[in-house]
mmCIF file with all atom_site columns, N, CA and C in Angstrom:
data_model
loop_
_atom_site.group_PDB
_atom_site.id
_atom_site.type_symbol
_atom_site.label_atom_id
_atom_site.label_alt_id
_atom_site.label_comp_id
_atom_site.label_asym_id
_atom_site.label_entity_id
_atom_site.label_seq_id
_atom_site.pdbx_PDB_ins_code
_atom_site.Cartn_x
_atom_site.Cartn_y
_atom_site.Cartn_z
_atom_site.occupancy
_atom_site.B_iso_or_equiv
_atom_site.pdbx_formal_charge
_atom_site.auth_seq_id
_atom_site.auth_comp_id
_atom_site.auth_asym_id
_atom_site.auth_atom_id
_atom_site.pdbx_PDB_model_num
ATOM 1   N N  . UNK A 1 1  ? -4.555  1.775   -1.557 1.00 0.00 ? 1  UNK A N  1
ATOM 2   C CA . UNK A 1 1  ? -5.830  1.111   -1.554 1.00 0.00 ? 1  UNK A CA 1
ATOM 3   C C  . UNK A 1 1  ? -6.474  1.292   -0.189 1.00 0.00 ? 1  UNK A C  1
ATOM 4   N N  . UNK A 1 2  ? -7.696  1.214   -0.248 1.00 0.00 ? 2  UNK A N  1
ATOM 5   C CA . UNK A 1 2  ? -8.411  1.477   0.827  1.00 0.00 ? 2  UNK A CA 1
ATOM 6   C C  . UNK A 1 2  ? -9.102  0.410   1.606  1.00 0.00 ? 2  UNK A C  1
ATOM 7   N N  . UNK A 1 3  ? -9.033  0.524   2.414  1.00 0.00 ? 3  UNK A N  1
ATOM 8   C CA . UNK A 1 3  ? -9.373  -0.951  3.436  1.00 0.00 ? 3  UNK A CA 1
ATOM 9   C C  . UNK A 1 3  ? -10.920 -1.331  3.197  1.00 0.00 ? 3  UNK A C  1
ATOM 10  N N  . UNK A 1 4  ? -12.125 -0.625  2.486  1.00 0.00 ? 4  UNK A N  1
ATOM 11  C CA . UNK A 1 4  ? -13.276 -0.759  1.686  1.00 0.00 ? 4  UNK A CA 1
ATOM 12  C C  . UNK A 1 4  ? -13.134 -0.119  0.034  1.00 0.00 ? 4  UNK A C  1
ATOM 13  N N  . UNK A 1 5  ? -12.212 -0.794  -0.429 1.00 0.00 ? 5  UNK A N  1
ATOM 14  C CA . UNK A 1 5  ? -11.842 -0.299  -1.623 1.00 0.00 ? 5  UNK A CA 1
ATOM 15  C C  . UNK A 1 5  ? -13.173 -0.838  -2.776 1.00 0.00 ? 5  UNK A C  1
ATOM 16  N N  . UNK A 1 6  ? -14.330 0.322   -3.104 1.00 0.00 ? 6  UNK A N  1
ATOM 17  C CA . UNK A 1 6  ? -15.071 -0.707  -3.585 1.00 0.00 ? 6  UNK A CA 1
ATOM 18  C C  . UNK A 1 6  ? -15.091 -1.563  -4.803 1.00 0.00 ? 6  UNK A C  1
ATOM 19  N N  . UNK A 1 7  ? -13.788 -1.415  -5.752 1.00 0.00 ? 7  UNK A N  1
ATOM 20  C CA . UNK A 1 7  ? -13.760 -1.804  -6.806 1.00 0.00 ? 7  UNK A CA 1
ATOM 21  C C  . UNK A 1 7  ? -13.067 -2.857  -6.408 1.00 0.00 ? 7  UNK A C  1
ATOM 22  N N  . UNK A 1 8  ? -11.349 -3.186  -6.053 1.00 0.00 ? 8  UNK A N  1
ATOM 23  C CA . UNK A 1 8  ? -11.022 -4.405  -5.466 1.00 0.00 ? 8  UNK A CA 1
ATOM 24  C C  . UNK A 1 8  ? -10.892 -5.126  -4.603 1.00 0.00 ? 8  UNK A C  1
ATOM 25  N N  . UNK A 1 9  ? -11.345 -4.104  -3.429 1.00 0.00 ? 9  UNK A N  1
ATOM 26  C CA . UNK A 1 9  ? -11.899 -4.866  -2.169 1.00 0.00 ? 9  UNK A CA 1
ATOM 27  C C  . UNK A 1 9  ? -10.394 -5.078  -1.398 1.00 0.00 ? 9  UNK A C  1
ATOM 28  N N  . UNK A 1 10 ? -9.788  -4.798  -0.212 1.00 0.00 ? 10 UNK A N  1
ATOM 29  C CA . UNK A 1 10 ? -8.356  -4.604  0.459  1.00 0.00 ? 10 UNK A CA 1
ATOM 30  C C  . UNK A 1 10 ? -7.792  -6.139  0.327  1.00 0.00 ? 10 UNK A C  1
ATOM 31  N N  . UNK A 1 11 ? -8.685  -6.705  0.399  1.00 0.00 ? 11 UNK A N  1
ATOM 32  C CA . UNK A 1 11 ? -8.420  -8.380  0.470  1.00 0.00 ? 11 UNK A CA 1
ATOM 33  C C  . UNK A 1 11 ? -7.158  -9.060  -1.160 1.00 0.00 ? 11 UNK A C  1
ATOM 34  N N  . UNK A 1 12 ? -7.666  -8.539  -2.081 1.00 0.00 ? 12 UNK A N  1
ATOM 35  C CA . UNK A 1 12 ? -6.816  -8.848  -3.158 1.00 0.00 ? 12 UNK A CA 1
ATOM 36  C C  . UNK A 1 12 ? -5.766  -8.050  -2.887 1.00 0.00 ? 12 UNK A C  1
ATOM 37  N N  . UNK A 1 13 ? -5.071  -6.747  -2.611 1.00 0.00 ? 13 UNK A N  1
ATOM 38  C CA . UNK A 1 13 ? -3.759  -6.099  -2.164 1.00 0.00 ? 13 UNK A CA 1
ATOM 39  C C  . UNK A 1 13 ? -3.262  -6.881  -0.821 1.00 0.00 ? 13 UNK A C  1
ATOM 40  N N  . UNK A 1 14 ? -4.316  -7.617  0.098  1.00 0.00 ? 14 UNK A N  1
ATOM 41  C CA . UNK A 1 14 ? -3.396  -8.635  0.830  1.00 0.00 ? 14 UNK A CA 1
ATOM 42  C C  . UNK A 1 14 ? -2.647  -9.395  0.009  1.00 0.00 ? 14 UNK A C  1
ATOM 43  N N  . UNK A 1 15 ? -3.245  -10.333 -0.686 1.00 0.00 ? 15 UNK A N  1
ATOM 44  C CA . UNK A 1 15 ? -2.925  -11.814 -1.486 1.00 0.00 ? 15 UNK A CA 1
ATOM 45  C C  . UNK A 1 15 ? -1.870  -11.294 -2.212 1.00 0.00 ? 15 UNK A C  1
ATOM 46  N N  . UNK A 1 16 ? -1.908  -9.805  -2.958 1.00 0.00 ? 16 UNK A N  1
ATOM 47  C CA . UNK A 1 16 ? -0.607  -9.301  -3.804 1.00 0.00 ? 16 UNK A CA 1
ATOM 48  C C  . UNK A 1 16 ? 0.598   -9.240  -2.560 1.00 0.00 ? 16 UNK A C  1
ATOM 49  N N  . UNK A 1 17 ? 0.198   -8.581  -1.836 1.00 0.00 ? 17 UNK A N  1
ATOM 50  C CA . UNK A 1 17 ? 1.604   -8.490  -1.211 1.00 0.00 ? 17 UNK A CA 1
ATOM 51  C C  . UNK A 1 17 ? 2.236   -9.762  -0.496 1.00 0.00 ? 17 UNK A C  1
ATOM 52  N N  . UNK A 1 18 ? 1.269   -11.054 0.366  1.00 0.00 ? 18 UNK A N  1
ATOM 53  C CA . UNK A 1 18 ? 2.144   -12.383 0.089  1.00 0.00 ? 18 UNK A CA 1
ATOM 54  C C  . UNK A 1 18 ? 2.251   -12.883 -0.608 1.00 0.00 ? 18 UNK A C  1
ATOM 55  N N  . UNK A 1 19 ? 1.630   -13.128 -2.016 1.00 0.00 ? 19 UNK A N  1
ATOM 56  C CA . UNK A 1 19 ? 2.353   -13.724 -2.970 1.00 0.00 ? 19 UNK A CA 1
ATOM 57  C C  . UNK A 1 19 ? 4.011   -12.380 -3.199 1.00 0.00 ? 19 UNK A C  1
ATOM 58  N N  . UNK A 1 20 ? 3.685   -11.943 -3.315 1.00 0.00 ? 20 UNK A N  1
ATOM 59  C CA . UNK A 1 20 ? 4.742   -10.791 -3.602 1.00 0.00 ? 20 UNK A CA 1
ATOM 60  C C  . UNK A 1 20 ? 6.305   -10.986 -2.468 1.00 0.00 ? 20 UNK A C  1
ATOM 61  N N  . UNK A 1 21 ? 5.760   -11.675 -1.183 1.00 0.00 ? 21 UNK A N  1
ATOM 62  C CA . UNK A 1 21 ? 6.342   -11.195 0.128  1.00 0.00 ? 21 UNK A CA 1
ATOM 63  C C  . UNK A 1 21 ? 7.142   -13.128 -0.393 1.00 0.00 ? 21 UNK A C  1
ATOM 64  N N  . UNK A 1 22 ? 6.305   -13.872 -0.343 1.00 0.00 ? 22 UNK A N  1
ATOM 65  C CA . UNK A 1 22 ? 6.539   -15.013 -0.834 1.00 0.00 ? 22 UNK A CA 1
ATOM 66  C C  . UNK A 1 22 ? 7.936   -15.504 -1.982 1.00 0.00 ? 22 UNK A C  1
ATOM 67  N N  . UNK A 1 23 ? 7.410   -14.792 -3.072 1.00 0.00 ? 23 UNK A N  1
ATOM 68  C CA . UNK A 1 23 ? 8.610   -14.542 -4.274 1.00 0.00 ? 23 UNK A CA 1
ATOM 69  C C  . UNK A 1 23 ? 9.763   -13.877 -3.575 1.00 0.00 ? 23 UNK A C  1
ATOM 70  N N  . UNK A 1 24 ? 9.865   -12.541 -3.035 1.00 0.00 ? 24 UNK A N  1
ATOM 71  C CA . UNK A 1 24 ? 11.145  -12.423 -2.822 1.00 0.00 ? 24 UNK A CA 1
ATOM 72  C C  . UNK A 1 24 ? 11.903  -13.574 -1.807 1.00 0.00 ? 24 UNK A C  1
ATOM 73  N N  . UNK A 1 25 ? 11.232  -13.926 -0.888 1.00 0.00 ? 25 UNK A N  1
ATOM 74  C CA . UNK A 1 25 ? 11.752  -14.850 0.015  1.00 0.00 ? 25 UNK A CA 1
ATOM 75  C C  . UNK A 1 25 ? 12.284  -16.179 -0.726 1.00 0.00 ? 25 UNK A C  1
ATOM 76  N N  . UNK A 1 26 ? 11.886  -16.600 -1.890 1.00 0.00 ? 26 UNK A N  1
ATOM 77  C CA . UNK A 1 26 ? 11.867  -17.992 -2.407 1.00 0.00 ? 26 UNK A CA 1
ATOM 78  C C  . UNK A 1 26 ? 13.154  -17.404 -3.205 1.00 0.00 ? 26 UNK A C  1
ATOM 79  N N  . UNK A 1 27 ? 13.288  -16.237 -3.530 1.00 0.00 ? 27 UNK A N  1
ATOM 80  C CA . UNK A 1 27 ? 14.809  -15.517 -4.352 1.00 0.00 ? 27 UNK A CA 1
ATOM 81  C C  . UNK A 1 27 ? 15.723  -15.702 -3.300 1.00 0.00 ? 27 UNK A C  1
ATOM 82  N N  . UNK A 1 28 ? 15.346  -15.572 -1.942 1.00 0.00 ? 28 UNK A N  1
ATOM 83  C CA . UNK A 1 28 ? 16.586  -15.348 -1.772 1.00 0.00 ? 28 UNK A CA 1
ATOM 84  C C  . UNK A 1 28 ? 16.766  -14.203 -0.388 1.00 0.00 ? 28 UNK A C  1
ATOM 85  N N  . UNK A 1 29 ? 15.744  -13.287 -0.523 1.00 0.00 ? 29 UNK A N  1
ATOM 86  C CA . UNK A 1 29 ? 15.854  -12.465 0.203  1.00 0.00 ? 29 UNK A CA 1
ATOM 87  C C  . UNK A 1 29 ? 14.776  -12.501 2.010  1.00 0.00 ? 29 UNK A C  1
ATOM 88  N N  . UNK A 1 30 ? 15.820  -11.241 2.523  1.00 0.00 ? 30 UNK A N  1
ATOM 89  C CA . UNK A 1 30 ? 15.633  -12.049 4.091  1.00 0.00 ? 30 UNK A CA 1
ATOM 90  C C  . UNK A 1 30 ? 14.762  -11.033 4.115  1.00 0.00 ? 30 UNK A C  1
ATOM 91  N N  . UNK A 1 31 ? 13.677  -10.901 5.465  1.00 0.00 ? 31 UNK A N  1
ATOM 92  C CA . UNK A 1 31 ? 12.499  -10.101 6.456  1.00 0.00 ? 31 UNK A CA 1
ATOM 93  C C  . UNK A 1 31 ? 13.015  -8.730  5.716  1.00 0.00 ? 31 UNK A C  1
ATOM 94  N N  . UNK A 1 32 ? 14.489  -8.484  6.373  1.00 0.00 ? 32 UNK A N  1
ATOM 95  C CA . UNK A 1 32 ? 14.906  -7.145  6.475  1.00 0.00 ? 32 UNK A CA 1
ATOM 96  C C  . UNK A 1 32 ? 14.769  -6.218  4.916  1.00 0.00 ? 32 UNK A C  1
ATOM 97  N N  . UNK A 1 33 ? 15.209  -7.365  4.360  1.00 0.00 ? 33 UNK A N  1
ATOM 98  C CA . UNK A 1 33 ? 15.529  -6.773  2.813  1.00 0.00 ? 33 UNK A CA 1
ATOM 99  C C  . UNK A 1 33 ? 13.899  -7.080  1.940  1.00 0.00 ? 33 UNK A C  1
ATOM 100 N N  . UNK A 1 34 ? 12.954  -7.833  2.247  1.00 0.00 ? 34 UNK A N  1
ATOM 101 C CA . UNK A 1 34 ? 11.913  -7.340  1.814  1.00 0.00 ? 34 UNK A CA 1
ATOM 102 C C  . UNK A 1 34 ? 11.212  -6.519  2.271  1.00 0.00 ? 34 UNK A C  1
ATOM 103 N N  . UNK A 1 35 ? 11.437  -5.768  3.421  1.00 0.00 ? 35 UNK A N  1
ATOM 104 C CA . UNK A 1 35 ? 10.828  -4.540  4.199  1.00 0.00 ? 35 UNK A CA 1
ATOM 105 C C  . UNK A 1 35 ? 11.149  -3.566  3.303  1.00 0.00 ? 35 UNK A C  1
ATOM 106 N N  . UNK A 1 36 ? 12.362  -3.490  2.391  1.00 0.00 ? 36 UNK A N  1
ATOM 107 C CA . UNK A 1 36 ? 12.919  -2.372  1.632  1.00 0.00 ? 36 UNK A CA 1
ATOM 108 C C  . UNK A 1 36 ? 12.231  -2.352  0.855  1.00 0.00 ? 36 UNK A C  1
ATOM 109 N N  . UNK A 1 37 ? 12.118  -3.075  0.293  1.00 0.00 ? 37 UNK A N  1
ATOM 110 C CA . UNK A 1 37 ? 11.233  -3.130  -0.962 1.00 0.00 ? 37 UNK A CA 1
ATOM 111 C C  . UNK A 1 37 ? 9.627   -3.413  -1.452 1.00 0.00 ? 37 UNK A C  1
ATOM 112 N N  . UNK A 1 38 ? 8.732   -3.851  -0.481 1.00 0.00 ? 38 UNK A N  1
ATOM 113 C CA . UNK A 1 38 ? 8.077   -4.073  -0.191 1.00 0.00 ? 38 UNK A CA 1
ATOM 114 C C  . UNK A 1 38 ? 7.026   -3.600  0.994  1.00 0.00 ? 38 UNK A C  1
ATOM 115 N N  . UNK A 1 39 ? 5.867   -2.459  0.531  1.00 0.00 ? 39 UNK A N  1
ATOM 116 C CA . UNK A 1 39 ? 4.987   -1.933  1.792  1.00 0.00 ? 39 UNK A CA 1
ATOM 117 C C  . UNK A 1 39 ? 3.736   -2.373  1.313  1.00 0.00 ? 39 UNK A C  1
ATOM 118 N N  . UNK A 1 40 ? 2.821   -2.163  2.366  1.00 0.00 ? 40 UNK A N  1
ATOM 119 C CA . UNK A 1 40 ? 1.141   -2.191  2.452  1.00 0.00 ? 40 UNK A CA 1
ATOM 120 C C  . UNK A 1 40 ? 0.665   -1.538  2.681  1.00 0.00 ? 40 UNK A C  1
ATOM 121 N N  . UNK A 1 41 ? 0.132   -0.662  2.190  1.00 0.00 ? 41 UNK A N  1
ATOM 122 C CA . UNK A 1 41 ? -0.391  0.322   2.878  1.00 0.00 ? 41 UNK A CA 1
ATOM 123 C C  . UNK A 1 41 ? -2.142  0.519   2.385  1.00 0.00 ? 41 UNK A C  1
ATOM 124 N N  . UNK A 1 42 ? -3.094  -0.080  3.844  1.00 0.00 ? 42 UNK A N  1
ATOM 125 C CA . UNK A 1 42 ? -4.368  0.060   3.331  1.00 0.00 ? 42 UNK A CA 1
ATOM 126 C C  . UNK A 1 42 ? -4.953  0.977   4.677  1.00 0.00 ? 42 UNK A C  1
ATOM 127 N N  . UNK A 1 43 ? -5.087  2.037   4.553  1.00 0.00 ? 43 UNK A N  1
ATOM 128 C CA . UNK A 1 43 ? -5.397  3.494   5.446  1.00 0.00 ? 43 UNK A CA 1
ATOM 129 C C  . UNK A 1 43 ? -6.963  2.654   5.522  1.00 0.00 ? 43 UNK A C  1
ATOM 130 N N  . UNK A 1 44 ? -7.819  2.891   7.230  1.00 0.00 ? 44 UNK A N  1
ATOM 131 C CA . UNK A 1 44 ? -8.973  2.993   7.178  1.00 0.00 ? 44 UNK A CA 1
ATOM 132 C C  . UNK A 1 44 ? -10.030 4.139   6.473  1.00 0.00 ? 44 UNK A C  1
ATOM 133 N N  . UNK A 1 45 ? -11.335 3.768   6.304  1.00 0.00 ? 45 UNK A N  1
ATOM 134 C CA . UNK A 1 45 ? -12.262 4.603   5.877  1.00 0.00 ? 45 UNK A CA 1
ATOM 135 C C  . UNK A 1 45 ? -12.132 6.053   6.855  1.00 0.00 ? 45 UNK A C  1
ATOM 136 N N  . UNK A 1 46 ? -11.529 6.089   7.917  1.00 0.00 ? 46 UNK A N  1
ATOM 137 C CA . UNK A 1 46 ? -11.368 7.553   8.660  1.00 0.00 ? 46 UNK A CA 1
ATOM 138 C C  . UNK A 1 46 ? -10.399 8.089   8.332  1.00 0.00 ? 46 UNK A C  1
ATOM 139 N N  . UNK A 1 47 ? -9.419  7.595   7.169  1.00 0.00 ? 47 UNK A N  1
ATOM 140 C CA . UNK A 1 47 ? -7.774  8.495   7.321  1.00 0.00 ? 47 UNK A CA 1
ATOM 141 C C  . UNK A 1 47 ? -8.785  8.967   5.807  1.00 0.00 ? 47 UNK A C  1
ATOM 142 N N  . UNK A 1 48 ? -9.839  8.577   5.064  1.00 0.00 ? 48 UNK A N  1
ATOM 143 C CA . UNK A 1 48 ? -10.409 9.311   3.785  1.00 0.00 ? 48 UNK A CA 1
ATOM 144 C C  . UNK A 1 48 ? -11.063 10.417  4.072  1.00 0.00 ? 48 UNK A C  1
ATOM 145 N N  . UNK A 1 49 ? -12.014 9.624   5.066  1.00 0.00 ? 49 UNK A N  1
ATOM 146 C CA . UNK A 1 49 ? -13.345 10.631  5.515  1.00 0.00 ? 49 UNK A CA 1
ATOM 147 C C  . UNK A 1 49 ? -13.128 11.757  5.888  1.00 0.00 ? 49 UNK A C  1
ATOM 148 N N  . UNK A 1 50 ? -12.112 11.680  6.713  1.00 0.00 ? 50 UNK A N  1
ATOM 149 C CA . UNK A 1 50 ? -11.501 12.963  7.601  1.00 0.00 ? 50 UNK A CA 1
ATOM 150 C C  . UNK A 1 50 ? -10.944 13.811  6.337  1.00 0.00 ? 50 UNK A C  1
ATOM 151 N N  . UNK A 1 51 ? -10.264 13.145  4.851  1.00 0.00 ? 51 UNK A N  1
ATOM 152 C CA . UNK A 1 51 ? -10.132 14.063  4.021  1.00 0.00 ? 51 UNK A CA 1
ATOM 153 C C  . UNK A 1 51 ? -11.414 14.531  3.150  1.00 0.00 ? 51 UNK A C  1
ATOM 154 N N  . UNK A 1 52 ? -12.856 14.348  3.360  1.00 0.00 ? 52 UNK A N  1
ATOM 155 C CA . UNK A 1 52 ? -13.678 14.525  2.691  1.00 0.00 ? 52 UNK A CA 1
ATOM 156 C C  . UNK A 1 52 ? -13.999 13.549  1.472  1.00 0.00 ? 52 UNK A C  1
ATOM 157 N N  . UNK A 1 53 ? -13.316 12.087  1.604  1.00 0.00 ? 53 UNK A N  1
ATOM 158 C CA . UNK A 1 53 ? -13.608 11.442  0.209  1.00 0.00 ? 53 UNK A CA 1
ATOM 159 C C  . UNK A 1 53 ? -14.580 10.223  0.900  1.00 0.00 ? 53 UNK A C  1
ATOM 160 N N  . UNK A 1 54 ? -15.616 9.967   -0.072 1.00 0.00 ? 54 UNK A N  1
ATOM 161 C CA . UNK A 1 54 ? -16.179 8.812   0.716  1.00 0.00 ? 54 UNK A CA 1
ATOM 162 C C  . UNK A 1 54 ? -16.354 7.497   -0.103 1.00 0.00 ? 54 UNK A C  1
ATOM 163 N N  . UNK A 1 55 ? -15.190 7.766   -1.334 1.00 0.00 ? 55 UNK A N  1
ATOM 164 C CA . UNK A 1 55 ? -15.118 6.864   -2.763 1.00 0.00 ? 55 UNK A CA 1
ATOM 165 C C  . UNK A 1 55 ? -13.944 6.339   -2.755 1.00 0.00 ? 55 UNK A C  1
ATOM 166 N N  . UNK A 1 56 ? -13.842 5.321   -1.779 1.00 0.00 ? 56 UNK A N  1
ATOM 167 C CA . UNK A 1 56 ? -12.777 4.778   -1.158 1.00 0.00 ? 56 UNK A CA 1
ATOM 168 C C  . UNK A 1 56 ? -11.572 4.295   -2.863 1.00 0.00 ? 56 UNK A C  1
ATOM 169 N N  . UNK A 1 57 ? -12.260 3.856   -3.516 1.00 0.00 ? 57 UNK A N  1
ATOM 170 C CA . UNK A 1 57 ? -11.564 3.325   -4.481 1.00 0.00 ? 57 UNK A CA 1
ATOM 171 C C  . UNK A 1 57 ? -10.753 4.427   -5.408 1.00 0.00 ? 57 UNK A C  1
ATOM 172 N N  . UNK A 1 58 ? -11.631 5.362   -5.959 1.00 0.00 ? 58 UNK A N  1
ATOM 173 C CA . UNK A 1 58 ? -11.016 6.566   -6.349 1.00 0.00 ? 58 UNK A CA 1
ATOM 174 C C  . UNK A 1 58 ? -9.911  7.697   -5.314 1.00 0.00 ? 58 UNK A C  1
ATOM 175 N N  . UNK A 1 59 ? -9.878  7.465   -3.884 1.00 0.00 ? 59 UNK A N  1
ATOM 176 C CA . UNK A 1 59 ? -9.663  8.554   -3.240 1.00 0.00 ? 59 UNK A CA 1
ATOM 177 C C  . UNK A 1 59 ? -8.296  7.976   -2.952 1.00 0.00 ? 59 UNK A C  1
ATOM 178 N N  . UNK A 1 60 ? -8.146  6.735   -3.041 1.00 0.00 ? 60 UNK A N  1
ATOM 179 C CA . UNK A 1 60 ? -6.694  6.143   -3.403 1.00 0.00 ? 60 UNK A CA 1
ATOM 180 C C  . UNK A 1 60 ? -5.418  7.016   -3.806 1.00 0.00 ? 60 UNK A C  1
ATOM 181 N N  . UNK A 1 61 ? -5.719  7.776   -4.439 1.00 0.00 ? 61 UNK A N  1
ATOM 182 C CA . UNK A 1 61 ? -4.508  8.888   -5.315 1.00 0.00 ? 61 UNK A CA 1
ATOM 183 C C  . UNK A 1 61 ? -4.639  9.983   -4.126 1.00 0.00 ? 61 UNK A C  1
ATOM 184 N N  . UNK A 1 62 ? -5.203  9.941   -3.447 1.00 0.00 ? 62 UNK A N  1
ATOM 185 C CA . UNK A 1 62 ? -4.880  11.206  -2.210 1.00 0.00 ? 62 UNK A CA 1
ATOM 186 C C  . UNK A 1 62 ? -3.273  10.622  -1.013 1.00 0.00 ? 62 UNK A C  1
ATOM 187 N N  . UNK A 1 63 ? -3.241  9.153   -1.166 1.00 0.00 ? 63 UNK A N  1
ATOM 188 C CA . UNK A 1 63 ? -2.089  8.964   -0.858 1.00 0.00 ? 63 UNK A CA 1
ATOM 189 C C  . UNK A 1 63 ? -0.631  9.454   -1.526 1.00 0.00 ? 63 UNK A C  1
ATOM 190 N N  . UNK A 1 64 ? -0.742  9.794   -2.981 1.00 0.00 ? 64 UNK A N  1
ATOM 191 C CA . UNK A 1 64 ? 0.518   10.431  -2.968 1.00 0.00 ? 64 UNK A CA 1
ATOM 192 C C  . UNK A 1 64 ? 0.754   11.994  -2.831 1.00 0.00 ? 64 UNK A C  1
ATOM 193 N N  . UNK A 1 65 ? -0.106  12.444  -2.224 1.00 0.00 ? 65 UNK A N  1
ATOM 194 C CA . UNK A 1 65 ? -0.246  13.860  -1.663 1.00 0.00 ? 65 UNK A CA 1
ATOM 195 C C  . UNK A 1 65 ? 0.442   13.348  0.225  1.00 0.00 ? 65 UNK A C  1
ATOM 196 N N  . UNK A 1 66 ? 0.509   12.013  0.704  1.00 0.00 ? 66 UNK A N  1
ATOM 197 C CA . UNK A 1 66 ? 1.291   12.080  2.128  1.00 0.00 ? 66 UNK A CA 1
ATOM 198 C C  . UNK A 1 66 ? 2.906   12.303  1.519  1.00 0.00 ? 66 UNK A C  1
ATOM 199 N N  . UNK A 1 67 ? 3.209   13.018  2.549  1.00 0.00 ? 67 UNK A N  1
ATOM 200 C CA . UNK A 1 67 ? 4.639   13.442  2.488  1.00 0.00 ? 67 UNK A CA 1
ATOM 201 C C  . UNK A 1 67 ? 5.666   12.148  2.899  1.00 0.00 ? 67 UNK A C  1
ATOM 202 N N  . UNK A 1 68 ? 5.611   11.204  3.769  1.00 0.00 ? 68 UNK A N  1
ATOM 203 C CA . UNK A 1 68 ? 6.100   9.951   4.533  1.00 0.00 ? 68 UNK A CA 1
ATOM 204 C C  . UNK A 1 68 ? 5.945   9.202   2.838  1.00 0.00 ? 68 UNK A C  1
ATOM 205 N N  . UNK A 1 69 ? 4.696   9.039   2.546  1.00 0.00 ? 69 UNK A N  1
ATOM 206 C CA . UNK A 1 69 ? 4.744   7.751   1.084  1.00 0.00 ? 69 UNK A CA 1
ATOM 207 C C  . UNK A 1 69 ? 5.781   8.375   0.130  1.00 0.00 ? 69 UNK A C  1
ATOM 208 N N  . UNK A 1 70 ? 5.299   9.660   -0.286 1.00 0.00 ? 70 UNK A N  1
ATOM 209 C CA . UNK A 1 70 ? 6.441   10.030  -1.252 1.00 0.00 ? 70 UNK A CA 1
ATOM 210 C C  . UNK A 1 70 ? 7.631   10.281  -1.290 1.00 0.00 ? 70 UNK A C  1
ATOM 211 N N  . UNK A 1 71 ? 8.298   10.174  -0.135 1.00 0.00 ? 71 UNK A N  1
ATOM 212 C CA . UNK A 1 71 ? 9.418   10.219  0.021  1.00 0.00 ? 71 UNK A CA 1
ATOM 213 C C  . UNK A 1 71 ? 10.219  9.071   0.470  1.00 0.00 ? 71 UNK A C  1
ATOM 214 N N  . UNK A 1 72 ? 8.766   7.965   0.818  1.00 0.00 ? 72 UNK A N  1
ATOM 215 C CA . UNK A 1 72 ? 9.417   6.707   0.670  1.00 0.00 ? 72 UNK A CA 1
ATOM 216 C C  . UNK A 1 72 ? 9.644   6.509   -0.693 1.00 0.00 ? 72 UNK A C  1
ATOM 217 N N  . UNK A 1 73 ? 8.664   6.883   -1.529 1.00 0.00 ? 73 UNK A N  1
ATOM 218 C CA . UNK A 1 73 ? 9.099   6.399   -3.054 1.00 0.00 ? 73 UNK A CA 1
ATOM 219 C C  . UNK A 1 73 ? 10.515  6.756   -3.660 1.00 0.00 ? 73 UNK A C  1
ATOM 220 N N  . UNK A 1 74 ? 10.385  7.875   -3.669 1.00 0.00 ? 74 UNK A N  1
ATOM 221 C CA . UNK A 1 74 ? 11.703  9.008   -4.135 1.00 0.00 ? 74 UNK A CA 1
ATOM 222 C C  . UNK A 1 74 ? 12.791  8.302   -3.805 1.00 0.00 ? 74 UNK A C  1
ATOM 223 N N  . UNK A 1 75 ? 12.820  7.583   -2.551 1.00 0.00 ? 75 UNK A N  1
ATOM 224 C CA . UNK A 1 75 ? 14.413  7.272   -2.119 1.00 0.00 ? 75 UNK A CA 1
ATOM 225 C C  . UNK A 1 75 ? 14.736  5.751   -2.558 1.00 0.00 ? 75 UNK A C  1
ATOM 226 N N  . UNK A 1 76 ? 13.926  5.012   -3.336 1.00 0.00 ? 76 UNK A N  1
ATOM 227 C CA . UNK A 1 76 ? 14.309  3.853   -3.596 1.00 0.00 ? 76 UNK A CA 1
ATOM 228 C C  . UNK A 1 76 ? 15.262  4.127   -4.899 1.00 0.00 ? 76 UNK A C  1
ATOM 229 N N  . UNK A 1 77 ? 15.736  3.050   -5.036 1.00 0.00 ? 77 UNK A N  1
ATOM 230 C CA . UNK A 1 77 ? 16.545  2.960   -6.241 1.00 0.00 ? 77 UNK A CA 1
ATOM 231 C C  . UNK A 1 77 ? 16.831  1.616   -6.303 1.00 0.00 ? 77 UNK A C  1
ATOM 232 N N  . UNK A 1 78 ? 17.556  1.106   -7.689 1.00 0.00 ? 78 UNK A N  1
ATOM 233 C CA . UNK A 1 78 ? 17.525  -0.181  -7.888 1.00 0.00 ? 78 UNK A CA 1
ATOM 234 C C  . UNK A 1 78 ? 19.067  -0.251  -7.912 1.00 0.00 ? 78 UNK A C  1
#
C-alpha cells in the first residue's frame, strides 16, 4: 500500500496492522515473534514515481516485483 493510497488511504493499513500487532500480543506472542510474522510496508509517493506510476493505489503490485519483499514472503512457513 501506498502512503497516498487513493482508494484506502495508508491510514486504514495502520489500524490493520495494530489491531493485527494487538491480537498476536493478547495470544501470547512477544515484540520478537510478531516481527516474524508481521510487516508494514507503506513506500512513499517517490519509491512509485521514480518507477513511473502515479496511481498510487493500483501501483501497489509493483511491490512484488522487490526482491527483499519476495523473499521475505517465500521464507515464511507455518
Amino acid at each position: 500500500m501506498a502512503e497516498n493510497d487513493e482508494y484506502y488511504g495508508s491510514q486504514k493499513a495502520r489500524d490493520a496492522y495494530d489491531n493485527l500487532h494487538d491480537a498476536y500480543e493478547n495470544a501470547g506472542l512477544s515484540d520478537s515473534q510478531i516481527d516474524e510474522v508481521l510487516k508494514l510496508e507503506i513506500p512513499d509517493n517517490e519509491y512509485f514515481n521514480s518507477r513511473g506510476i502515479y496511481n498510487y493505489h493500483g501501483g501497489g503490485s509493483i511491490l512484488f516485483e522487490d526482491e527483499s519483499i519476495l523473499n521475505w514472503i517465500l521464507l515464511q512457513e507455518k
